[in-house]
PDB file of C-alpha atoms and ligand atoms in Angstrom:
ATOM      1  CA  UNK A   1      92.093  87.262 126.779  1.00 95.00           C
ATOM      2  CA  UNK A   2      93.681  83.924 125.869  1.00 97.00           C
ATOM      3  CA  UNK A   3      97.286  83.939 125.025  1.00 97.00           C
ATOM      4  CA  UNK A   4      99.777  81.940 123.147  1.00 98.00           C
ATOM      5  CA  UNK A   5     103.516  81.472 122.730  1.00 98.00           C
ATOM      6  CA  UNK A   6     104.759  81.104 119.534  1.00 98.00           C
ATOM      7  CA  UNK A   7     108.512  79.452 119.246  1.00 98.00           C
ATOM      8  CA  UNK A   8     109.521  79.593 115.474  1.00 98.00           C
ATOM      9  CA  UNK A   9     111.727  81.613 113.013  1.00 98.00           C
ATOM     10  CA  UNK A  10     110.977  84.540 111.428  1.00 98.00           C
ATOM     11  CA  UNK A  11     111.446  83.828 107.544  1.00 98.00           C
ATOM     12  CA  UNK A  12     111.229  87.385 106.036  1.00 98.00           C
ATOM     13  CA  UNK A  13     109.663  86.366 102.830  1.00 98.00           C
ATOM     14  CA  UNK A  14     107.739  83.155 101.852  1.00 97.00           C
ATOM     15  CA  UNK A  15     104.743  83.025 104.381  1.00 97.00           C
ATOM     16  CA  UNK A  16     105.495  80.379 107.161  1.00 98.00           C
ATOM     17  CA  UNK A  17     106.347  80.114 110.864  1.00 98.00           C
ATOM     18  CA  UNK A  18     105.925  83.376 112.690  1.00 98.00           C
ATOM     19  CA  UNK A  19     104.738  85.312 109.741  1.00 98.00           C
ATOM     20  CA  UNK A  20     101.742  82.922 109.452  1.00 98.00           C
ATOM     21  CA  UNK A  21     101.324  82.106 113.299  1.00 98.00           C
ATOM     22  CA  UNK A  22     100.950  85.788 114.380  1.00 98.00           C
ATOM     23  CA  UNK A  23      98.395  86.767 112.145  1.00 98.00           C
ATOM     24  CA  UNK A  24      96.333  83.864 111.973  1.00 98.00           C
ATOM     25  CA  UNK A  25      96.408  83.373 116.094  1.00 98.00           C
ATOM     26  CA  UNK A  26      95.747  87.088 116.523  1.00 98.00           C
ATOM     27  CA  UNK A  27      92.554  86.931 114.053  1.00 97.00           C
ATOM     28  CA  UNK A  28      91.206  83.860 115.997  1.00 97.00           C
ATOM     29  CA  UNK A  29      91.143  86.071 119.199  1.00 97.00           C
ATOM     30  CA  UNK A  30      94.330  85.097 121.163  1.00 97.00           C
ATOM     31  CA  UNK A  31      97.118  87.457 121.817  1.00 98.00           C
ATOM     32  CA  UNK A  32     100.314  85.836 120.417  1.00 98.00           C
ATOM     33  CA  UNK A  33     103.516  86.523 122.021  1.00 98.00           C
ATOM     34  CA  UNK A  34     106.761  85.164 120.075  1.00 98.00           C
ATOM     35  CA  UNK A  35     110.238  83.692 120.909  1.00 98.00           C
ATOM     36  CA  UNK A  36     112.088  83.695 117.494  1.00 98.00           C
ATOM     37  CA  UNK A  37     114.509  80.993 116.901  1.00 98.00           C
ATOM     38  CA  UNK A  38     116.265  82.258 113.871  1.00 98.00           C
ATOM     39  CA  UNK A  39     116.159  85.247 111.306  1.00 98.00           C
ATOM     40  CA  UNK A  40     116.066  83.974 107.595  1.00 98.00           C
ATOM     41  CA  UNK A  41     115.994  86.139 104.617  1.00 98.00           C
ATOM     42  CA  UNK A  42     113.339  83.343 103.332  1.00 97.00           C
ATOM     43  CA  UNK A  43     112.585  80.060 104.366  1.00 96.00           C
ATOM     44  CA  UNK A  44     114.718  76.818 102.989  1.00 94.00           C
ATOM     45  CA  UNK A  45     112.267  75.286 100.728  1.00 91.00           C
ATOM     46  CA  UNK A  46     112.852  76.158  97.221  1.00 90.00           C
ATOM     47  CA  UNK A  47     114.908  79.387  97.654  1.00 94.00           C
ATOM     48  CA  UNK A  48     118.865  79.046  97.353  1.00 93.00           C
ATOM     49  CA  UNK A  49     121.162  81.557  98.756  1.00 95.00           C
ATOM     50  CA  UNK A  50     119.174  82.259 101.937  1.00 95.00           C
ATOM     51  CA  UNK A  51     120.540  83.723 105.107  1.00 97.00           C
ATOM     52  CA  UNK A  52     120.046  82.268 108.345  1.00 96.00           C
ATOM     53  CA  UNK A  53     120.874  83.926 111.819  1.00 98.00           C
ATOM     54  CA  UNK A  54     120.609  81.387 114.610  1.00 97.00           C
ATOM     55  CA  UNK A  55     118.986  82.951 117.664  1.00 98.00           C
ATOM     56  CA  UNK A  56     119.810  80.372 120.204  1.00 98.00           C
ATOM     57  CA  UNK A  57     121.896  82.652 122.385  1.00 97.00           C
ATOM     58  CA  UNK A  58     119.348  85.531 121.955  1.00 98.00           C
ATOM     59  CA  UNK A  59     116.365  83.207 123.023  1.00 98.00           C
ATOM     60  CA  UNK A  60     118.025  82.545 126.425  1.00 97.00           C
ATOM     61  CA  UNK A  61     118.662  86.092 126.936  1.00 98.00           C
ATOM     62  CA  UNK A  62     114.885  86.776 126.259  1.00 98.00           C
ATOM     63  CA  UNK A  63     113.702  84.160 128.536  1.00 97.00           C
ATOM     64  CA  UNK A  64     116.004  85.587 131.395  1.00 96.00           C
ATOM     65  CA  UNK A  65     114.529  89.013 130.686  1.00 98.00           C
ATOM     66  CA  UNK A  66     110.932  87.684 130.854  1.00 97.00           C
ATOM     67  CA  UNK A  67     111.652  85.934 134.431  1.00 95.00           C
ATOM     68  CA  UNK A  68     110.567  88.658 136.445  1.00 96.00           C
ATOM     69  CA  UNK A  69     107.544  89.230 134.559  1.00 96.00           C
ATOM     70  CA  UNK A  70     105.861  86.173 135.879  1.00 94.00           C
ATOM     71  CA  UNK A  71     104.259  85.289 132.365  1.00 96.00           C
ATOM     72  CA  UNK A  72     101.760  82.443 131.865  1.00 96.00           C
ATOM     73  CA  UNK A  73     100.283  81.069 128.449  1.00 98.00           C
ATOM     74  CA  UNK A  74      97.363  79.238 127.592  1.00 98.00           C
ATOM     75  CA  UNK A  75      99.533  77.547 125.049  1.00 98.00           C
ATOM     76  CA  UNK A  76     103.018  77.052 123.989  1.00 98.00           C
ATOM     77  CA  UNK A  77     103.372  76.324 120.177  1.00 98.00           C
ATOM     78  CA  UNK A  78     106.802  75.498 118.778  1.00 98.00           C
ATOM     79  CA  UNK A  79     107.593  74.803 115.404  1.00 98.00           C
ATOM     80  CA  UNK A  80     110.883  75.287 113.268  1.00 98.00           C
ATOM     81  CA  UNK A  81     113.869  75.173 115.514  1.00 98.00           C
ATOM     82  CA  UNK A  82     117.383  76.344 114.331  1.00 96.00           C
ATOM     83  CA  UNK A  83     119.565  74.001 116.071  1.00 95.00           C
ATOM     84  CA  UNK A  84     119.650  70.895 118.611  1.00 95.00           C
ATOM     85  CA  UNK A  85     120.527  73.269 121.319  1.00 96.00           C
ATOM     86  CA  UNK A  86     116.848  74.896 120.927  1.00 98.00           C
ATOM     87  CA  UNK A  87     115.274  71.721 122.296  1.00 98.00           C
ATOM     88  CA  UNK A  88     116.392  72.402 125.863  1.00 97.00           C
ATOM     89  CA  UNK A  89     115.288  76.010 125.536  1.00 98.00           C
ATOM     90  CA  UNK A  90     111.764  74.878 124.276  1.00 98.00           C
ATOM     91  CA  UNK A  91     111.282  72.573 127.290  1.00 97.00           C
ATOM     92  CA  UNK A  92     112.513  75.117 129.850  1.00 96.00           C
ATOM     93  CA  UNK A  93     109.917  77.524 128.078  1.00 97.00           C
ATOM     94  CA  UNK A  94     107.110  74.840 128.394  1.00 97.00           C
ATOM     95  CA  UNK A  95     107.894  74.214 132.022  1.00 96.00           C
ATOM     96  CA  UNK A  96     108.312  77.885 132.883  1.00 95.00           C
ATOM     97  CA  UNK A  97     104.956  79.124 131.428  1.00 96.00           C
ATOM     98  CA  UNK A  98     102.668  76.211 131.872  1.00 94.00           C
ATOM     99  CA  UNK A  99      99.595  76.289 134.049  1.00 94.00           C
ATOM    100  CA  UNK A 100      97.370  73.154 134.677  1.00 93.00           C
ATOM    101  CA  UNK A 101      95.375  74.345 131.740  1.00 95.00           C
ATOM    102  CA  UNK A 102      98.280  75.016 129.422  1.00 97.00           C
ATOM    103  CA  UNK A 103      98.577  73.009 125.864  1.00 98.00           C
ATOM    104  CA  UNK A 104     102.146  72.420 124.636  1.00 98.00           C
ATOM    105  CA  UNK A 105     101.608  71.942 120.825  1.00 98.00           C
ATOM    106  CA  UNK A 106     104.638  70.703 119.197  1.00 98.00           C
ATOM    107  CA  UNK A 107     105.220  70.437 115.448  1.00 98.00           C
ATOM    108  CA  UNK A 108     108.549  68.835 114.982  1.00 98.00           C
ATOM    109  CA  UNK A 109     109.352  70.703 112.147  1.00 98.00           C
ATOM    110  CA  UNK A 110     112.130  68.986 110.197  1.00 97.00           C
ATOM    111  CA  UNK A 111     111.033  67.130 106.848  1.00 96.00           C
ATOM    112  CA  UNK A 112     108.502  66.349 104.318  1.00 95.00           C
ATOM    113  CA  UNK A 113     107.919  64.348 101.451  1.00 94.00           C
ATOM    114  CA  UNK A 114     110.400  61.560 102.924  1.00 96.00           C
ATOM    115  CA  UNK A 115     113.382  64.066 102.965  1.00 95.00           C
ATOM    116  CA  UNK A 116     114.982  66.219 105.859  1.00 95.00           C
ATOM    117  CA  UNK A 117     115.087  69.886 105.526  1.00 92.00           C
ATOM    118  CA  UNK A 118     118.715  70.593 104.210  1.00 86.00           C
ATOM    119  CA  UNK A 119     119.985  72.337 107.338  1.00 89.00           C
ATOM    120  CA  UNK A 120     118.929  69.466 109.465  1.00 95.00           C
ATOM    121  CA  UNK A 121     120.804  65.878 110.072  1.00 96.00           C
ATOM    122  CA  UNK A 122     120.152  62.788 111.766  1.00 96.00           C
ATOM    123  CA  UNK A 123     121.592  64.161 115.151  1.00 97.00           C
ATOM    124  CA  UNK A 124     118.978  66.927 114.909  1.00 97.00           C
ATOM    125  CA  UNK A 125     116.268  63.961 114.651  1.00 98.00           C
ATOM    126  CA  UNK A 126     117.924  62.502 117.920  1.00 98.00           C
ATOM    127  CA  UNK A 127     117.443  66.027 119.845  1.00 97.00           C
ATOM    128  CA  UNK A 128     113.864  66.310 118.597  1.00 98.00           C
ATOM    129  CA  UNK A 129     112.911  62.853 119.769  1.00 98.00           C
ATOM    130  CA  UNK A 130     113.571  64.408 123.297  1.00 98.00           C
ATOM    131  CA  UNK A 131     110.846  67.037 122.767  1.00 98.00           C
ATOM    132  CA  UNK A 132     108.029  64.445 122.054  1.00 98.00           C
ATOM    133  CA  UNK A 133     107.270  63.819 126.038  1.00 98.00           C
ATOM    134  CA  UNK A 134     106.737  67.672 126.232  1.00 98.00           C
ATOM    135  CA  UNK A 135     103.888  67.694 123.837  1.00 98.00           C
ATOM    136  CA  UNK A 136     100.210  67.673 124.991  1.00 98.00           C
ATOM    137  CA  UNK A 137      99.669  67.597 121.172  1.00 98.00           C
ATOM    138  CA  UNK A 138     102.308  66.608 118.745  1.00 98.00           C
ATOM    139  CA  UNK A 139     101.866  67.674 115.257  1.00 98.00           C
ATOM    140  CA  UNK A 140     103.983  65.562 112.913  1.00 98.00           C
ATOM    141  CA  UNK A 141     103.636  65.105 109.114  1.00 98.00           C
ATOM    142  CA  UNK A 142     103.982  61.417 108.140  1.00 98.00           C
ATOM    143  CA  UNK A 143     107.637  61.718 107.166  1.00 98.00           C
ATOM    144  CA  UNK A 144     108.409  63.262 110.573  1.00 98.00           C
ATOM    145  CA  UNK A 145     106.352  60.684 112.389  1.00 98.00           C
ATOM    146  CA  UNK A 146     108.380  58.199 110.599  1.00 98.00           C
ATOM    147  CA  UNK A 147     111.769  59.565 111.306  1.00 98.00           C
ATOM    148  CA  UNK A 148     110.709  60.143 115.254  1.00 98.00           C
ATOM    149  CA  UNK A 149     109.926  56.340 115.380  1.00 98.00           C
ATOM    150  CA  UNK A 150     112.811  55.169 113.243  1.00 98.00           C
ATOM    151  CA  UNK A 151     110.334  53.638 110.848  1.00 98.00           C
ATOM    152  CA  UNK A 152     111.441  53.320 107.160  1.00 97.00           C
ATOM    153  CA  UNK A 153     109.999  55.922 104.923  1.00 97.00           C
ATOM    154  CA  UNK A 154     107.033  54.962 102.844  1.00 96.00           C
ATOM    155  CA  UNK A 155     104.760  56.897 100.826  1.00 94.00           C
ATOM    156  CA  UNK A 156     100.782  56.147 100.958  1.00 91.00           C
ATOM    157  CA  UNK A 157      98.083  55.190 100.585  1.00 97.00           C
ATOM    158  CA  UNK A 158      98.631  54.022 103.995  1.00 98.00           C
ATOM    159  CA  UNK A 159      97.005  51.103 105.806  1.00 97.00           C
ATOM    160  CA  UNK A 160      94.652  52.207 109.012  1.00 97.00           C
ATOM    161  CA  UNK A 161      96.850  49.552 111.147  1.00 97.00           C
ATOM    162  CA  UNK A 162      99.999  51.397 110.100  1.00 97.00           C
ATOM    163  CA  UNK A 163      98.704  54.947 111.097  1.00 98.00           C
ATOM    164  CA  UNK A 164      97.446  53.396 114.426  1.00 97.00           C
ATOM    165  CA  UNK A 165     100.884  51.960 115.115  1.00 97.00           C
ATOM    166  CA  UNK A 166     102.584  55.245 114.321  1.00 98.00           C
ATOM    167  CA  UNK A 167     100.440  57.219 116.547  1.00 98.00           C
ATOM    168  CA  UNK A 168     100.703  54.373 119.494  1.00 97.00           C
ATOM    169  CA  UNK A 169     104.625  54.607 119.290  1.00 98.00           C
ATOM    170  CA  UNK A 170     104.355  58.270 119.536  1.00 98.00           C
ATOM    171  CA  UNK A 171     102.469  58.168 122.593  1.00 97.00           C
ATOM    172  CA  UNK A 172     104.929  55.449 123.998  1.00 97.00           C
ATOM    173  CA  UNK A 173     107.436  58.061 123.320  1.00 98.00           C
ATOM    174  CA  UNK A 174     105.509  60.322 125.604  1.00 98.00           C
ATOM    175  CA  UNK A 175     103.327  62.612 123.339  1.00 98.00           C
ATOM    176  CA  UNK A 176      99.858  62.836 125.377  1.00 97.00           C
ATOM    177  CA  UNK A 177      97.864  63.550 122.006  1.00 98.00           C
ATOM    178  CA  UNK A 178      98.845  63.273 118.422  1.00 98.00           C
ATOM    179  CA  UNK A 179      97.641  64.706 115.240  1.00 98.00           C
ATOM    180  CA  UNK A 180      99.098  63.233 112.450  1.00 98.00           C
ATOM    181  CA  UNK A 181      98.972  65.201 108.974  1.00 98.00           C
ATOM    182  CA  UNK A 182      99.341  64.075 105.585  1.00 97.00           C
ATOM    183  CA  UNK A 183      97.415  60.651 106.098  1.00 98.00           C
ATOM    184  CA  UNK A 184      95.605  59.136 103.075  1.00 98.00           C
ATOM    185  CA  UNK A 185      94.048  55.558 102.928  1.00 98.00           C
ATOM    186  CA  UNK A 186      93.100  55.863  99.258  1.00 97.00           C
ATOM    187  CA  UNK A 187      94.522  57.983  96.343  1.00 97.00           C
ATOM    188  CA  UNK A 188      92.703  61.389  95.703  1.00 96.00           C
ATOM    189  CA  UNK A 189      91.985  62.026  99.378  1.00 97.00           C
ATOM    190  CA  UNK A 190      94.280  63.664 102.446  1.00 97.00           C
ATOM    191  CA  UNK A 191      93.596  64.608 105.761  1.00 98.00           C
ATOM    192  CA  UNK A 192      94.440  63.695 109.358  1.00 98.00           C
ATOM    193  CA  UNK A 193      94.311  60.833 112.097  1.00 98.00           C
ATOM    194  CA  UNK A 194      93.780  62.203 115.442  1.00 98.00           C
ATOM    195  CA  UNK A 195      94.230  60.486 118.785  1.00 94.00           C
ATOM    196  CA  UNK A 196      93.746  61.728 122.205  1.00 78.00           C
ATOM    197  CA  UNK A 197      92.445  59.406 125.106  1.00 76.00           C
ATOM    198  CA  UNK A 198      90.264  57.133 123.040  1.00 77.00           C
ATOM    199  CA  UNK A 199      90.636  55.799 119.628  1.00 89.00           C
ATOM    200  CA  UNK A 200      92.050  57.119 116.509  1.00 96.00           C
ATOM    201  CA  UNK A 201      89.614  59.433 114.657  1.00 97.00           C
ATOM    202  CA  UNK A 202      90.389  60.478 111.097  1.00 98.00           C
ATOM    203  CA  UNK A 203      89.263  63.444 108.830  1.00 98.00           C
ATOM    204  CA  UNK A 204      89.928  63.658 105.089  1.00 98.00           C
ATOM    205  CA  UNK A 205      89.219  66.063 102.350  1.00 98.00           C
ATOM    206  CA  UNK A 206      89.693  65.657  98.280  1.00 97.00           C
ATOM    207  CA  UNK A 207      93.399  66.072  97.766  1.00 96.00           C
ATOM    208  CA  UNK A 208      94.283  69.213  96.078  1.00 93.00           C
ATOM    209  CA  UNK A 209      97.324  68.374  93.967  1.00 88.00           C
ATOM    210  CA  UNK A 210     100.731  70.060  94.195  1.00 84.00           C
ATOM    211  CA  UNK A 211     102.799  70.958  97.359  1.00 86.00           C
ATOM    212  CA  UNK A 212     102.265  74.457  98.927  1.00 92.00           C
ATOM    213  CA  UNK A 213     104.776  75.950 101.284  1.00 94.00           C
ATOM    214  CA  UNK A 214     103.800  77.014 104.798  1.00 96.00           C
ATOM    215  CA  UNK A 215     100.759  75.149 105.112  1.00 97.00           C
ATOM    216  CA  UNK A 216     102.110  72.865 108.049  1.00 98.00           C
ATOM    217  CA  UNK A 217     102.333  76.253 110.025  1.00 98.00           C
ATOM    218  CA  UNK A 218      98.905  77.371 109.102  1.00 98.00           C
ATOM    219  CA  UNK A 219      97.557  74.019 110.227  1.00 98.00           C
ATOM    220  CA  UNK A 220      99.483  74.439 113.504  1.00 98.00           C
ATOM    221  CA  UNK A 221      98.329  77.971 114.067  1.00 98.00           C
ATOM    222  CA  UNK A 222      94.565  77.354 113.603  1.00 98.00           C
ATOM    223  CA  UNK A 223      94.798  73.908 115.664  1.00 98.00           C
ATOM    224  CA  UNK A 224      96.530  75.948 118.669  1.00 98.00           C
ATOM    225  CA  UNK A 225      94.045  78.871 118.489  1.00 98.00           C
ATOM    226  CA  UNK A 226      91.173  76.549 118.168  1.00 98.00           C
ATOM    227  CA  UNK A 227      92.227  74.254 121.059  1.00 98.00           C
ATOM    228  CA  UNK A 228      92.992  77.239 123.315  1.00 98.00           C
ATOM    229  CA  UNK A 229      89.293  78.506 122.189  1.00 97.00           C
ATOM    230  CA  UNK A 230      87.991  75.580 123.735  1.00 97.00           C
ATOM    231  CA  UNK A 231      87.397  73.217 120.974  1.00 97.00           C
ATOM    232  CA  UNK A 232      88.218  69.363 121.217  1.00 96.00           C
ATOM    233  CA  UNK A 233      91.311  67.972 119.428  1.00 97.00           C
ATOM    234  CA  UNK A 234      89.044  66.628 116.646  1.00 97.00           C
ATOM    235  CA  UNK A 235      86.976  69.767 116.192  1.00 97.00           C
ATOM    236  CA  UNK A 236      90.363  71.861 116.158  1.00 98.00           C
ATOM    237  CA  UNK A 237      91.926  69.585 113.681  1.00 98.00           C
ATOM    238  CA  UNK A 238      88.881  69.774 111.118  1.00 98.00           C
ATOM    239  CA  UNK A 239      89.019  73.471 111.348  1.00 98.00           C
ATOM    240  CA  UNK A 240      92.670  73.495 110.835  1.00 98.00           C
ATOM    241  CA  UNK A 241      92.446  71.307 107.762  1.00 98.00           C
ATOM    242  CA  UNK A 242      89.187  73.218 106.338  1.00 98.00           C
ATOM    243  CA  UNK A 243      91.319  76.498 106.849  1.00 98.00           C
ATOM    244  CA  UNK A 244      94.352  75.037 104.896  1.00 98.00           C
ATOM    245  CA  UNK A 245      91.886  74.233 101.962  1.00 98.00           C
ATOM    246  CA  UNK A 246      90.255  77.585 102.077  1.00 97.00           C
ATOM    247  CA  UNK A 247      93.753  79.242 101.940  1.00 98.00           C
ATOM    248  CA  UNK A 248      94.760  76.910  99.007  1.00 97.00           C
ATOM    249  CA  UNK A 249      91.470  77.646  97.283  1.00 96.00           C
ATOM    250  CA  UNK A 250      92.358  81.520  97.638  1.00 96.00           C
ATOM    251  CA  UNK A 251      95.512  81.162  96.015  1.00 96.00           C
ATOM    252  CA  UNK A 252      95.781  81.650  92.117  1.00 95.00           C
ATOM    253  CA  UNK A 253      96.856  78.741  90.417  1.00 92.00           C
ATOM    254  CA  UNK A 254      99.522  80.470  88.502  1.00 93.00           C
ATOM    255  CA  UNK A 255     101.287  81.603  91.897  1.00 94.00           C
ATOM    256  CA  UNK A 256     104.475  80.305  92.592  1.00 95.00           C
ATOM    257  CA  UNK A 257     104.217  77.833  95.604  1.00 93.00           C
ATOM    258  CA  UNK A 258     107.242  78.591  97.201  1.00 95.00           C
ATOM    259  CA  UNK A 259     105.725  81.945  98.302  1.00 97.00           C
ATOM    260  CA  UNK A 260     103.122  79.996 100.268  1.00 97.00           C
ATOM    261  CA  UNK A 261      99.222  80.210  99.926  1.00 97.00           C
ATOM    262  CA  UNK A 262      96.883  83.151 100.344  1.00 98.00           C
ATOM    263  CA  UNK A 263      95.734  82.538 103.862  1.00 98.00           C
ATOM    264  CA  UNK A 264      95.142  86.244 104.132  1.00 98.00           C
ATOM    265  CA  UNK A 265      92.081  85.974 101.756  1.00 97.00           C
ATOM    266  CA  UNK A 266      90.825  83.089 103.736  1.00 97.00           C
ATOM    267  CA  UNK A 267      91.204  85.135 107.020  1.00 96.00           C
ATOM    268  CA  UNK A 268      89.201  88.079 105.365  1.00 94.00           C
ATOM    269  CA  UNK A 269      86.450  85.495 104.149  1.00 91.00           C
ATOM    270  CA  UNK A 270      86.133  83.755 107.599  1.00 85.00           C
ATOM    271  CA  UNK A 271      85.520  87.294 109.085  1.00 78.00           C
ATOM    272  CA  UNK A 272      82.677  87.968 106.571  1.00 80.00           C
ATOM    273  CA  UNK A 273      80.992  84.536 107.767  1.00 72.00           C
TER     274      UNK A 273
HETATM  275  O1  LIG B 301     106.984  75.786 107.292  1.00 72.73           O
HETATM  276  C1  LIG B 301     108.231  75.089 107.997  1.00 72.73           C
HETATM  277  C2  LIG B 301     109.362  75.874 107.883  1.00 72.73           C
HETATM  278  C3  LIG B 301     109.604  76.812 108.651  1.00 72.73           C
HETATM  279  N1  LIG B 301     110.520  77.668 108.660  1.00 72.73           N
HETATM  280  C4  LIG B 301     111.499  77.645 107.950  1.00 72.73           C
HETATM  281  C5  LIG B 301     111.662  76.579 106.968  1.00 72.73           C
HETATM  282  C6  LIG B 301     110.390  75.558 106.754  1.00 72.73           C
HETATM  283  C7  LIG B 301     110.399  74.774 105.832  1.00 72.73           C
HETATM  284  O2  LIG B 301     111.004  74.541 105.035  1.00 72.73           O
HETATM  285  O3  LIG B 301     112.711  76.678 106.124  1.00 72.73           O
HETATM  286  C8  LIG B 301     112.830  78.291 107.822  1.00 72.73           C
END
């Protein structure tokens, strides 16, 4: 059985990070081990008064305890990190657990819609830049891609040349492949730009209005499991976009968007097919 190491926080309520990665990656037929980065009462988007226990020291202890086990993973998938100090831990995990076939999927979770998440600062962005060369697949949203490349934030529609330049710069920083999310060339559409060895490929779907929490983690989880399952980068990206769309469509219009989307319904529907 293929196995994935997911390095994300546990947000106890709000459907994101590990509470999304574990069920989705398991349902797609991979064992999913976890290295929790933090324990939060809820995620940080739209909730106030949340608690956050930084697990940096515990992560080091967990990795030390794993050392005699000689673990290897088919993918290491990192997401929300609680502090810049965790960057080195993620690098170590990628180096320790990779084989020549392992894919390191790095989602540089830190910002959206032109704004850094409130627990991060400019120093964290600088730390995150250091993780880029460790990515076999870097999965930034548009805001994160602009922060990582010191590009002034602009909202779309974007020009294809702008998207290609962003991807080129992220690759120049050391990312082997880039899957850029939140791309659109015209109003009413939304999708991804994907770059492997060759030219940039895109996949767009009709935009669904509204901003739903946790969809980036759903996207990254499907992408990772699909890559481990042998899909190409563009095939895995299309599967991830389509599953996010199915999850949003499964969510009642009246739902409070900070509690995320009904990916569980979409998983059950997928099983029936
Ligand atoms: O979905 C990204 C994410 C993960 N974990 C935590 C977050 C966020 C985004 O806000 O706050 C704790």
